[in-house]
Short mmCIF file of N, CA, C and O in Angstrom, two decimals:
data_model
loop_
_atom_site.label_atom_id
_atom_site.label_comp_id
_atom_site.label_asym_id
_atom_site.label_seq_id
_atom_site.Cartn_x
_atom_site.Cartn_y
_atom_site.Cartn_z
N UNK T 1 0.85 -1.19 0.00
CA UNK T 1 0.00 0.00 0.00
C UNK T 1 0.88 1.23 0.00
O UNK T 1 1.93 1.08 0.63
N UNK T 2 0.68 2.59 -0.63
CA UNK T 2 1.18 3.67 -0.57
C UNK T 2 0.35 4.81 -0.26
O UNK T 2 -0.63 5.17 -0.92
N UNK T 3 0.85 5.40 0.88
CA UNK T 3 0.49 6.92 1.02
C UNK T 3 1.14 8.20 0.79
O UNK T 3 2.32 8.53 0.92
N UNK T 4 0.48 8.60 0.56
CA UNK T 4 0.55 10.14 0.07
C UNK T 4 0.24 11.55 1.33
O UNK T 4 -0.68 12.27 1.71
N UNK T 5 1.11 11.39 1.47
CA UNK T 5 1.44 12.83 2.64
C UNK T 5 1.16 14.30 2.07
O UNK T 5 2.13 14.73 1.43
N UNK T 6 0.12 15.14 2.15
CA UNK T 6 0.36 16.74 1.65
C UNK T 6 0.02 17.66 2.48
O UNK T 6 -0.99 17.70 3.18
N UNK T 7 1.11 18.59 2.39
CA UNK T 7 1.11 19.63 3.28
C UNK T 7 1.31 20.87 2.75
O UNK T 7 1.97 20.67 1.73
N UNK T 8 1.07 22.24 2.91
CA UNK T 8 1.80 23.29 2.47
C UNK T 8 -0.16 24.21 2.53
O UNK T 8 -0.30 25.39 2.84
N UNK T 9 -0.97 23.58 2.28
CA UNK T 9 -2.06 24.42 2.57
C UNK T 9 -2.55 25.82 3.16
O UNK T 9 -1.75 25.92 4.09
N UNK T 10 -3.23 26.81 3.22
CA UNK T 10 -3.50 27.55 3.93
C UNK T 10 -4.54 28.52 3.28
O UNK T 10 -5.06 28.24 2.20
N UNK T 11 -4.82 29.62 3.93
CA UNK T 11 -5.17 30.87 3.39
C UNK T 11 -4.30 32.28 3.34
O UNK T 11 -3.70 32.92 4.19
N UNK T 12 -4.56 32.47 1.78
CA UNK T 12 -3.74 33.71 1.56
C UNK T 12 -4.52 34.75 0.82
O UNK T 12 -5.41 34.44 0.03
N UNK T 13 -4.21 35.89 1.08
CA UNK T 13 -4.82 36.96 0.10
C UNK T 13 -4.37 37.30 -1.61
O UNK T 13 -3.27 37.32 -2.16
N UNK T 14 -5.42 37.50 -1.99
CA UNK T 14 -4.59 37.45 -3.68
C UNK T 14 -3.82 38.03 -3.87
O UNK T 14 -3.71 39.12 -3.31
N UNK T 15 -2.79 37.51 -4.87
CA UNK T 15 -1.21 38.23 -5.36
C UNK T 15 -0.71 37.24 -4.38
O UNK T 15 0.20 37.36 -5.19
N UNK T 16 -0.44 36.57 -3.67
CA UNK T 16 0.06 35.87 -2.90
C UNK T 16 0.58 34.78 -3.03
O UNK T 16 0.81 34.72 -4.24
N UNK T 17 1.04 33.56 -2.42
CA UNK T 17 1.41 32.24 -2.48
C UNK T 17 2.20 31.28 -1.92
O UNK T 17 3.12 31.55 -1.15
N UNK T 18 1.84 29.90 -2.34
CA UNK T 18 1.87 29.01 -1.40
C UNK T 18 2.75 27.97 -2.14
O UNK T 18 3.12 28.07 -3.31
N UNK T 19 2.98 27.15 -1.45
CA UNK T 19 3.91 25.81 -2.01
C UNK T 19 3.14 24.47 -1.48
O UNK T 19 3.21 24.20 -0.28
N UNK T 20 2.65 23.90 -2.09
CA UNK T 20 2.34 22.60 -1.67
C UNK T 20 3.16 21.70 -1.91
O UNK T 20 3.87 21.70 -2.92
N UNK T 21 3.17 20.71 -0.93
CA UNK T 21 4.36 19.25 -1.26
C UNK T 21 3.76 17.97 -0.61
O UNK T 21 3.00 17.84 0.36
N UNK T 22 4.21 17.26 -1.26
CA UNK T 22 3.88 15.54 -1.37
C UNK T 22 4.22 14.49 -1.32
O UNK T 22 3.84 13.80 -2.27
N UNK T 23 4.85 13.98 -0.53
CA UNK T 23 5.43 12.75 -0.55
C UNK T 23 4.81 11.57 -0.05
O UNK T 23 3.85 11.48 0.71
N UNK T 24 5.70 10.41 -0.78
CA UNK T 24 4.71 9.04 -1.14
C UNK T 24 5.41 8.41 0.04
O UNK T 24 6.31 9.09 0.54
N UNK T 25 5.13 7.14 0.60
CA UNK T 25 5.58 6.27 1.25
C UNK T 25 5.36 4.98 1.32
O UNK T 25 4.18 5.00 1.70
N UNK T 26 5.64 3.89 1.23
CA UNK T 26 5.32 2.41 1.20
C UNK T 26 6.02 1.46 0.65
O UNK T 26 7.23 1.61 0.80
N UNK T 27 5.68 0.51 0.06
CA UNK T 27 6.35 -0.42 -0.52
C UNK T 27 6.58 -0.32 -2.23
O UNK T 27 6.16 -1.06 -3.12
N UNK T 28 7.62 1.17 -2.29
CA UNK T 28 7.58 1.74 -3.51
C UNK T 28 8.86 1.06 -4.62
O UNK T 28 9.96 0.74 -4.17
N UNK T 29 8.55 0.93 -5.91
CA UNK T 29 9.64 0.46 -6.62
C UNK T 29 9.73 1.69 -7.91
O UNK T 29 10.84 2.13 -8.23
N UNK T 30 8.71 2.09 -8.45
CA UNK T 30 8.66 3.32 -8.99
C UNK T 30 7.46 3.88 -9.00
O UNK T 30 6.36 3.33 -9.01
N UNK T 31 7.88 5.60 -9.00
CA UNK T 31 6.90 6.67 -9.40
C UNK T 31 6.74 7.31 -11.20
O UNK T 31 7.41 8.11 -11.85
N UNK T 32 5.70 6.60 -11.46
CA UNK T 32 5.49 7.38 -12.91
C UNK T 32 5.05 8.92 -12.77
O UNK T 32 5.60 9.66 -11.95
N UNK T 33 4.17 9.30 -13.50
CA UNK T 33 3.01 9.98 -13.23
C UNK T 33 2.78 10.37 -12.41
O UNK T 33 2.25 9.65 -11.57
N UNK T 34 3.04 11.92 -12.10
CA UNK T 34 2.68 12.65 -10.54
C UNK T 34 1.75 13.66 -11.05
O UNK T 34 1.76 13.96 -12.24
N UNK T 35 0.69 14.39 -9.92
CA UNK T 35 0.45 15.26 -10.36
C UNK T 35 -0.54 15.60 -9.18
O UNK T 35 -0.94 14.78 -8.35
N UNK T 36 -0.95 17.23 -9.24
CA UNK T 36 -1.50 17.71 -8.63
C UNK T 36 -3.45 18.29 -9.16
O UNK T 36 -3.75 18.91 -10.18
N UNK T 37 -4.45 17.77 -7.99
CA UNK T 37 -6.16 17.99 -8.92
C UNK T 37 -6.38 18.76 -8.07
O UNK T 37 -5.68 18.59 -7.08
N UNK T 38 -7.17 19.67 -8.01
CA UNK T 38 -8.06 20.50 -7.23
C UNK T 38 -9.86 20.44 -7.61
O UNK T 38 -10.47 20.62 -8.66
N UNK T 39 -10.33 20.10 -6.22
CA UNK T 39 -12.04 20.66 -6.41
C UNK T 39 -12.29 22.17 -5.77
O UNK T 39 -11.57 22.64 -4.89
N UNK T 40 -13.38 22.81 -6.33
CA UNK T 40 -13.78 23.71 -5.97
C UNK T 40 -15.32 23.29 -5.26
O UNK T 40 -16.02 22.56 -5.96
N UNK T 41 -15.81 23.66 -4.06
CA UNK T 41 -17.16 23.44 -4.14
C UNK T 41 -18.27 23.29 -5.06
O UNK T 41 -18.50 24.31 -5.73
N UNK T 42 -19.11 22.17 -5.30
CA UNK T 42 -20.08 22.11 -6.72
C UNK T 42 -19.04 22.31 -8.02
O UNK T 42 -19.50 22.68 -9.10
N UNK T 43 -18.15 22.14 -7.91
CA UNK T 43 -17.82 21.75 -9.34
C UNK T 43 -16.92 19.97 -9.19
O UNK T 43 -16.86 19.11 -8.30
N UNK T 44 -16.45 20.11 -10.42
CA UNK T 44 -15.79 18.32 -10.40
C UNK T 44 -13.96 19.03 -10.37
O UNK T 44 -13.32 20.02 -10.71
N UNK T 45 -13.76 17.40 -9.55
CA UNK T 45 -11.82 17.29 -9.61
C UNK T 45 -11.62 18.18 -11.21
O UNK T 45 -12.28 18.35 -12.23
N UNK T 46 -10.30 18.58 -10.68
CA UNK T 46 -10.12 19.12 -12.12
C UNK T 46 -8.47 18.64 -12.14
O UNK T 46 -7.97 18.38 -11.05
N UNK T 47 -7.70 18.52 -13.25
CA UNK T 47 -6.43 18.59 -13.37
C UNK T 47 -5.76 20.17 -13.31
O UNK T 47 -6.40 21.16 -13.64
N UNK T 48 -4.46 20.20 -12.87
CA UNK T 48 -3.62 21.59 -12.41
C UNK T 48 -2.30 21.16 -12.99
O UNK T 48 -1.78 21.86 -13.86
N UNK T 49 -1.86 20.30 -12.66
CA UNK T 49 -0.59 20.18 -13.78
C UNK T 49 0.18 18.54 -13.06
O UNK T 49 0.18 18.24 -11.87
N UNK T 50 0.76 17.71 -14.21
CA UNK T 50 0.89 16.95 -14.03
C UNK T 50 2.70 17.01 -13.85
O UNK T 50 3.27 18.09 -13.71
N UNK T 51 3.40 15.82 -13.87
CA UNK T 51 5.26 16.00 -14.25
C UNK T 51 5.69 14.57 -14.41
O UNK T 51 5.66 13.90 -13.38
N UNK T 52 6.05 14.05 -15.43
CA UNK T 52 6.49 12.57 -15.20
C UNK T 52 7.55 12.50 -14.87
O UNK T 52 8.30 13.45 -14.65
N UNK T 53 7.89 10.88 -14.72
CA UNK T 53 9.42 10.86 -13.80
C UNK T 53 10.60 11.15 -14.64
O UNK T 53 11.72 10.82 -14.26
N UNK T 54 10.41 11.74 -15.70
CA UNK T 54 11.65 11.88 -16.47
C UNK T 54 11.83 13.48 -16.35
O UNK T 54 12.87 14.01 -16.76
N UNK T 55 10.83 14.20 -15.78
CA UNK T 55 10.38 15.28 -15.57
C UNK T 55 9.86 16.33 -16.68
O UNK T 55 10.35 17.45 -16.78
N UNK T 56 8.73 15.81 -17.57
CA UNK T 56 8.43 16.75 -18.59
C UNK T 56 6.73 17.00 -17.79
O UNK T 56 6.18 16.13 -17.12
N UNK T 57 6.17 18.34 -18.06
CA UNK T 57 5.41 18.61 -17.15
C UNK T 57 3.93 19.05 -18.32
O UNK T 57 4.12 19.45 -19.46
N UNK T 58 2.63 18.85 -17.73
CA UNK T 58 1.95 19.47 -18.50
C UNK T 58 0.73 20.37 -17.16
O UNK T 58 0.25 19.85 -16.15
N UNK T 59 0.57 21.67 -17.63
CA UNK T 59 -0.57 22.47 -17.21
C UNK T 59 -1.79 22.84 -17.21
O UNK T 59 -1.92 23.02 -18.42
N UNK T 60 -2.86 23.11 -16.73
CA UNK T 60 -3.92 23.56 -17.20
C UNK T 60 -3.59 25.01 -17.30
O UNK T 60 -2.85 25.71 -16.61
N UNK T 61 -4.65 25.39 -18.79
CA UNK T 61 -4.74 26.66 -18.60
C UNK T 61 -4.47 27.76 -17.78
O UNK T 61 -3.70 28.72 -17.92
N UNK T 62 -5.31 27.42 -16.85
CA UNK T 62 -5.61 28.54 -15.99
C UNK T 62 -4.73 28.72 -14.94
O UNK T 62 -5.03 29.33 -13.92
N UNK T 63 -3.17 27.99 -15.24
CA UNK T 63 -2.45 28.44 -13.98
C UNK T 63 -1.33 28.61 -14.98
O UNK T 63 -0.48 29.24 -14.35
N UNK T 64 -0.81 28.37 -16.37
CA UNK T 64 -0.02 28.61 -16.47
C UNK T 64 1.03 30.05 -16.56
O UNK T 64 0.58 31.11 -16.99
N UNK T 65 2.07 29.94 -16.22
CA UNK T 65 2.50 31.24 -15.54
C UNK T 65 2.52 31.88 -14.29
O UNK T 65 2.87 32.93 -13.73
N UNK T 66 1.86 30.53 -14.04
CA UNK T 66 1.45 30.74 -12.14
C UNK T 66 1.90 29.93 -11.28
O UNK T 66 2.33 30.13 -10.15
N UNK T 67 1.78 29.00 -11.86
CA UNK T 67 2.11 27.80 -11.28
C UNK T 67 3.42 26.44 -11.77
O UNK T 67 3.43 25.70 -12.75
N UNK T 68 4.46 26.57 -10.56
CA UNK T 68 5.39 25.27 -10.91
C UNK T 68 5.73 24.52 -10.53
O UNK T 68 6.28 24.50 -9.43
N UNK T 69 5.53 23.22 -11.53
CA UNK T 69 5.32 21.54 -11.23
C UNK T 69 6.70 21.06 -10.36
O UNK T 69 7.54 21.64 -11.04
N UNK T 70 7.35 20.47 -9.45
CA UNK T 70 8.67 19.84 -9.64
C UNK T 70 8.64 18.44 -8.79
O UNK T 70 7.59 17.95 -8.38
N UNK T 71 9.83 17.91 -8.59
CA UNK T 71 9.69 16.65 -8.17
C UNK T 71 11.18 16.52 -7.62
O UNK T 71 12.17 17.20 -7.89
N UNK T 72 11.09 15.84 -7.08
CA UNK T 72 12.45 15.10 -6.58
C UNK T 72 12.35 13.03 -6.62
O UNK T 72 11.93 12.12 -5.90
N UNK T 73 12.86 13.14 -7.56
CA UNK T 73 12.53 11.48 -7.80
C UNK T 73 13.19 10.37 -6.45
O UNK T 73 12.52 9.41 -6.06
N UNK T 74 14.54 10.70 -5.86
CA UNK T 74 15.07 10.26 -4.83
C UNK T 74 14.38 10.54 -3.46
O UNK T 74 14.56 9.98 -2.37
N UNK T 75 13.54 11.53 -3.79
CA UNK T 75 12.73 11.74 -1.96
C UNK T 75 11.49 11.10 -2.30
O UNK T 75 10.82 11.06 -1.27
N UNK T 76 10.85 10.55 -3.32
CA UNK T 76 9.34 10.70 -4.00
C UNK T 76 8.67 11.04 -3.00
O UNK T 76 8.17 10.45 -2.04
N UNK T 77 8.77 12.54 -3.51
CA UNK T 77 8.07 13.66 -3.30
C UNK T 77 8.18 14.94 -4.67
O UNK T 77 9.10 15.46 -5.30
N UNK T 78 6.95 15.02 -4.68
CA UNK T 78 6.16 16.40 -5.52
C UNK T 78 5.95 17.76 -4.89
O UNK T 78 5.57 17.86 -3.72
N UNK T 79 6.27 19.11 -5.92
CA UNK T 79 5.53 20.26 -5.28
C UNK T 79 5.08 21.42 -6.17
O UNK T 79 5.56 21.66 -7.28
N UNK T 80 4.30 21.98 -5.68
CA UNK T 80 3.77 23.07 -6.49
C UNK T 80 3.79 24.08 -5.74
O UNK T 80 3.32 24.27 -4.62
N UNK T 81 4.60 24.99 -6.74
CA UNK T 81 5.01 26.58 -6.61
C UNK T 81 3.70 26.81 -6.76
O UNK T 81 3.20 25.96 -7.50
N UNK T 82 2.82 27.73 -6.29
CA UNK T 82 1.69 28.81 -6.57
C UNK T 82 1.76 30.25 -6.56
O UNK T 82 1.51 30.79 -5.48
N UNK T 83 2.04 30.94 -7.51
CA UNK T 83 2.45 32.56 -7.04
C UNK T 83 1.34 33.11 -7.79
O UNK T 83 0.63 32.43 -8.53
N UNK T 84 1.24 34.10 -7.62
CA UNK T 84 -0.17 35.24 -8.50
C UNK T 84 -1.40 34.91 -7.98
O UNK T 84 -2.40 35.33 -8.57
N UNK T 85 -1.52 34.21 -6.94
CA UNK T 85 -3.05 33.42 -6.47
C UNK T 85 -4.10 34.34 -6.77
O UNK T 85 -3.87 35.40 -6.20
N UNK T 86 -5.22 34.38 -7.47
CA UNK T 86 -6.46 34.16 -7.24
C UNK T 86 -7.48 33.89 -6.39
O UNK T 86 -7.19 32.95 -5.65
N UNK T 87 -8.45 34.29 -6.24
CA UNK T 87 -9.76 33.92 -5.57
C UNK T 87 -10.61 32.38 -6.39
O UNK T 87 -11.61 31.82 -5.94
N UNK T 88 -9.93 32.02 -7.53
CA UNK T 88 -10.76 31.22 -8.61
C UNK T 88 -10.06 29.66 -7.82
O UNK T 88 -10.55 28.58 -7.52
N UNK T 89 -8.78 30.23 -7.71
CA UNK T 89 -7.66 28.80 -7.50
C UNK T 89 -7.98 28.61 -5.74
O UNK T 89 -7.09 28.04 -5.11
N UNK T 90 -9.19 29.05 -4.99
CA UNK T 90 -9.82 28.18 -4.01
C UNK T 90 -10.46 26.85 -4.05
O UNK T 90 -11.48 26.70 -4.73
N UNK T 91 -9.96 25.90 -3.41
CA UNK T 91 -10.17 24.72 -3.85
C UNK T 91 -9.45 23.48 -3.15
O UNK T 91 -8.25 23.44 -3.45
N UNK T 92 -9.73 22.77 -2.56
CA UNK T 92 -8.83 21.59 -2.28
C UNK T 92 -8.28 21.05 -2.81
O UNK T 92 -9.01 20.37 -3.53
N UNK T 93 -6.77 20.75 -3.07
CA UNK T 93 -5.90 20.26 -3.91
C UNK T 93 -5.35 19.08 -3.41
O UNK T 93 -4.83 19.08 -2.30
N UNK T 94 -5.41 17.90 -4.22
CA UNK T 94 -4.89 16.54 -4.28
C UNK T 94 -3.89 16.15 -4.78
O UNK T 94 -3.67 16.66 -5.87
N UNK T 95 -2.89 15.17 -4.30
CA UNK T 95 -2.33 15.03 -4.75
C UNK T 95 -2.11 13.66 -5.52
O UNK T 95 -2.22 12.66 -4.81
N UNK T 96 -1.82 13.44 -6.83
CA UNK T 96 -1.99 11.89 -7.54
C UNK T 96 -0.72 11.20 -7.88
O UNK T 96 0.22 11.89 -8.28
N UNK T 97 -0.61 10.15 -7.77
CA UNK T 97 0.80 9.17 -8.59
C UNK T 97 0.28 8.05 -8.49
O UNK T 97 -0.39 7.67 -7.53
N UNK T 98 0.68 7.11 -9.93
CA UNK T 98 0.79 6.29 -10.97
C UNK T 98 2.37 5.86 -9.90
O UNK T 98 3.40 6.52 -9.85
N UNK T 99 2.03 4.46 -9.11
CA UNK T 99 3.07 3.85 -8.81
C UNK T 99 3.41 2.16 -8.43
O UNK T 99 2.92 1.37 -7.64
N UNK T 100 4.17 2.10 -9.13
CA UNK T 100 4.41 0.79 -9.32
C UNK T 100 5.13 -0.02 -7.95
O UNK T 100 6.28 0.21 -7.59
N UNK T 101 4.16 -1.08 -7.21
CA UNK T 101 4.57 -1.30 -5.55
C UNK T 101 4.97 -3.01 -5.81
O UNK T 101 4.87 -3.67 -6.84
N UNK T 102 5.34 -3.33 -4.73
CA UNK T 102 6.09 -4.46 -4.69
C UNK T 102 5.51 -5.40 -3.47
O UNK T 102 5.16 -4.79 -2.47
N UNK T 103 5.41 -6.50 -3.47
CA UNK T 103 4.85 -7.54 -1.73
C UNK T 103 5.85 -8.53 -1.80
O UNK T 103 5.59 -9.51 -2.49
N UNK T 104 6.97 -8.48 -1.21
CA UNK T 104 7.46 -9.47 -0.77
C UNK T 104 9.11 -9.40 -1.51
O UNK T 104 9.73 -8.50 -2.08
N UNK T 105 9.44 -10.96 -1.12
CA UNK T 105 10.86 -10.74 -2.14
C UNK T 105 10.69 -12.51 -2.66
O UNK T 105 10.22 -13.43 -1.98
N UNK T 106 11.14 -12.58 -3.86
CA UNK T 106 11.46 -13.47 -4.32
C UNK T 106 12.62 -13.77 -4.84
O UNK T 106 12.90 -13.00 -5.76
N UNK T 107 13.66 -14.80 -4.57
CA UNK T 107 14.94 -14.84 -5.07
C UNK T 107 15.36 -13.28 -4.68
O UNK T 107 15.96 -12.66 -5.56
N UNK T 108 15.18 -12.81 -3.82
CA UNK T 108 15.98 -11.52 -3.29
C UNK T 108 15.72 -10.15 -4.13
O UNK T 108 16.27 -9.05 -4.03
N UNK T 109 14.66 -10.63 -5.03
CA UNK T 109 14.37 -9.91 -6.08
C UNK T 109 12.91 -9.36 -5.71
O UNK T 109 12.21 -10.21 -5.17
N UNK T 110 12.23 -7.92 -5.93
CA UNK T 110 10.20 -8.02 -5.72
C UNK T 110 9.70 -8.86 -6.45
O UNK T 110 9.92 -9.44 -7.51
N UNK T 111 8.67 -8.80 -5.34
CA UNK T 111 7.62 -9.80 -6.09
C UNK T 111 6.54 -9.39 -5.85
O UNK T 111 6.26 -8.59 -4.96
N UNK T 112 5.68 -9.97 -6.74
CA UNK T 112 4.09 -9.50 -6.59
C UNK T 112 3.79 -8.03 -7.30
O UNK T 112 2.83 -7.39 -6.87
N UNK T 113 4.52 -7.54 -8.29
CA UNK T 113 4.63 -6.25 -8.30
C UNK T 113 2.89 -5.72 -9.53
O UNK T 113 2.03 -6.21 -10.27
N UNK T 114 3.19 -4.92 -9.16
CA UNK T 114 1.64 -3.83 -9.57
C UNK T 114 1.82 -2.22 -9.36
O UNK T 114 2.38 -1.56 -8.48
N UNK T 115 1.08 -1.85 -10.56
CA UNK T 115 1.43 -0.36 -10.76
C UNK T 115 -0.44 -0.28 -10.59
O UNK T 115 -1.29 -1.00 -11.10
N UNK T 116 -0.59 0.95 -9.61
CA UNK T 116 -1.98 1.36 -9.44
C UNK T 116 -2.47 3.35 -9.21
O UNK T 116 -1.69 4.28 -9.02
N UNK T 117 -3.00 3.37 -9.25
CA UNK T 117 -3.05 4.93 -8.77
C UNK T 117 -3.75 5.39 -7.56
O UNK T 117 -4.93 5.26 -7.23
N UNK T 118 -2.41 6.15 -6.74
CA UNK T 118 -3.12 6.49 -5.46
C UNK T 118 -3.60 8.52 -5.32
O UNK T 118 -3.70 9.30 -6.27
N UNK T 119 -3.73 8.73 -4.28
CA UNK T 119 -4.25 9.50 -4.05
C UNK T 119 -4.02 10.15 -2.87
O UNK T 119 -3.91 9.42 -1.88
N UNK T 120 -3.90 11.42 -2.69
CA UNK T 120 -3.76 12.26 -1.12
C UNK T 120 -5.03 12.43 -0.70
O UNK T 120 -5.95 12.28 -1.51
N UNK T 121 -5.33 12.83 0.92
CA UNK T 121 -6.47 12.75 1.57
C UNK T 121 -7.00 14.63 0.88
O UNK T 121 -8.19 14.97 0.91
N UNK T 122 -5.95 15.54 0.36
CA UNK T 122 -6.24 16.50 0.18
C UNK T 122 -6.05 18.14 0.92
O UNK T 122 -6.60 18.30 2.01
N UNK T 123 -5.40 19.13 0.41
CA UNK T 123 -5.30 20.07 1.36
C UNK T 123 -5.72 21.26 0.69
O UNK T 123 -5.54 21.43 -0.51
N UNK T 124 -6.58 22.53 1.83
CA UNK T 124 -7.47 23.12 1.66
C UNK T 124 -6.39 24.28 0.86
O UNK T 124 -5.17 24.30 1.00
N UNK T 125 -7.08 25.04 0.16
CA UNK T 125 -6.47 26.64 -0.13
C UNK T 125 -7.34 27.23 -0.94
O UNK T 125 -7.82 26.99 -2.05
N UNK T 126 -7.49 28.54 0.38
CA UNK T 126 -8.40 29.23 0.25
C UNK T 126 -7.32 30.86 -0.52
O UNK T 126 -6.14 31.07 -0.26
N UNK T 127 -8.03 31.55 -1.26
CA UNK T 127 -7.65 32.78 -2.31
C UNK T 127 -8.61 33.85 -1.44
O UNK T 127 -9.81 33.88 -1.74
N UNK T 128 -8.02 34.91 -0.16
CA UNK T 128 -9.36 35.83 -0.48
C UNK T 128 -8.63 36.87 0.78
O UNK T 128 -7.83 36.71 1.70
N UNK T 129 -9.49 38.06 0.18
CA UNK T 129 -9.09 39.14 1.31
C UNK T 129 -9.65 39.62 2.09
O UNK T 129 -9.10 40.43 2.84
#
């Protein structure tokens, strides 16, 4: 099993910003696919920007120029720069990875291995003055 740790949340006034970060923990062998979703009340998860492990990154719209993806593949852990905040970019933000886990050892080697997608419990950030 793998969890997903995120922290960096809060409330700030617009023009402002925050850093969120993420790190995985468990019975990890690799991290593909990282990335950060946000909900807004009454609307659906949305994507904010993703970064694979080779580190090429993709954005939504509405943050680019605002927002930056990075990673540290040796800590697996993720984070997002947020600067220029908004009142729009209120929203609980999640954090996602595509990771490939391991149960046991065989011949000294993993075993049992499986790539699945997990998920952070989520952290709040609120945009307002």
């Amino acid at each position: 099993q793998v969890q997903l740790g995120e922290s960096g949340g809060g409330k700030v006034q617009p023009g402002g910003s925050l850093r969120l970060s993420c790190t995985a923990s468990g019975n990890i062998l690799s991290i593909n696919t990282m990335g950060w979703y946000r909900q807004a009340p009454g609307n659906q998860r949305e994507l904010v920007a993703t970064i694979a492990q080779g580190k090429t990154f993709t954005y939504a719209e509405s943050v680019k120029g605002r927002f930056t993806i990075s990673r540290v593949n040796v800590k697996n852990s993720m984070y997002l720069q947020m600067d220029n905040l908004n009142p729009e970019d209120t929203a609980v933000y999640y954090c996602y990875a595509n990771v490939e886990t391991y149960s046991g050892l065989s011949f000294g080697l993993p075993a049992n291995r499986k790539v699945a997608d997990y998920w952070g419990q989520g952290t709040q950030v609120t945009v307002s003055s």
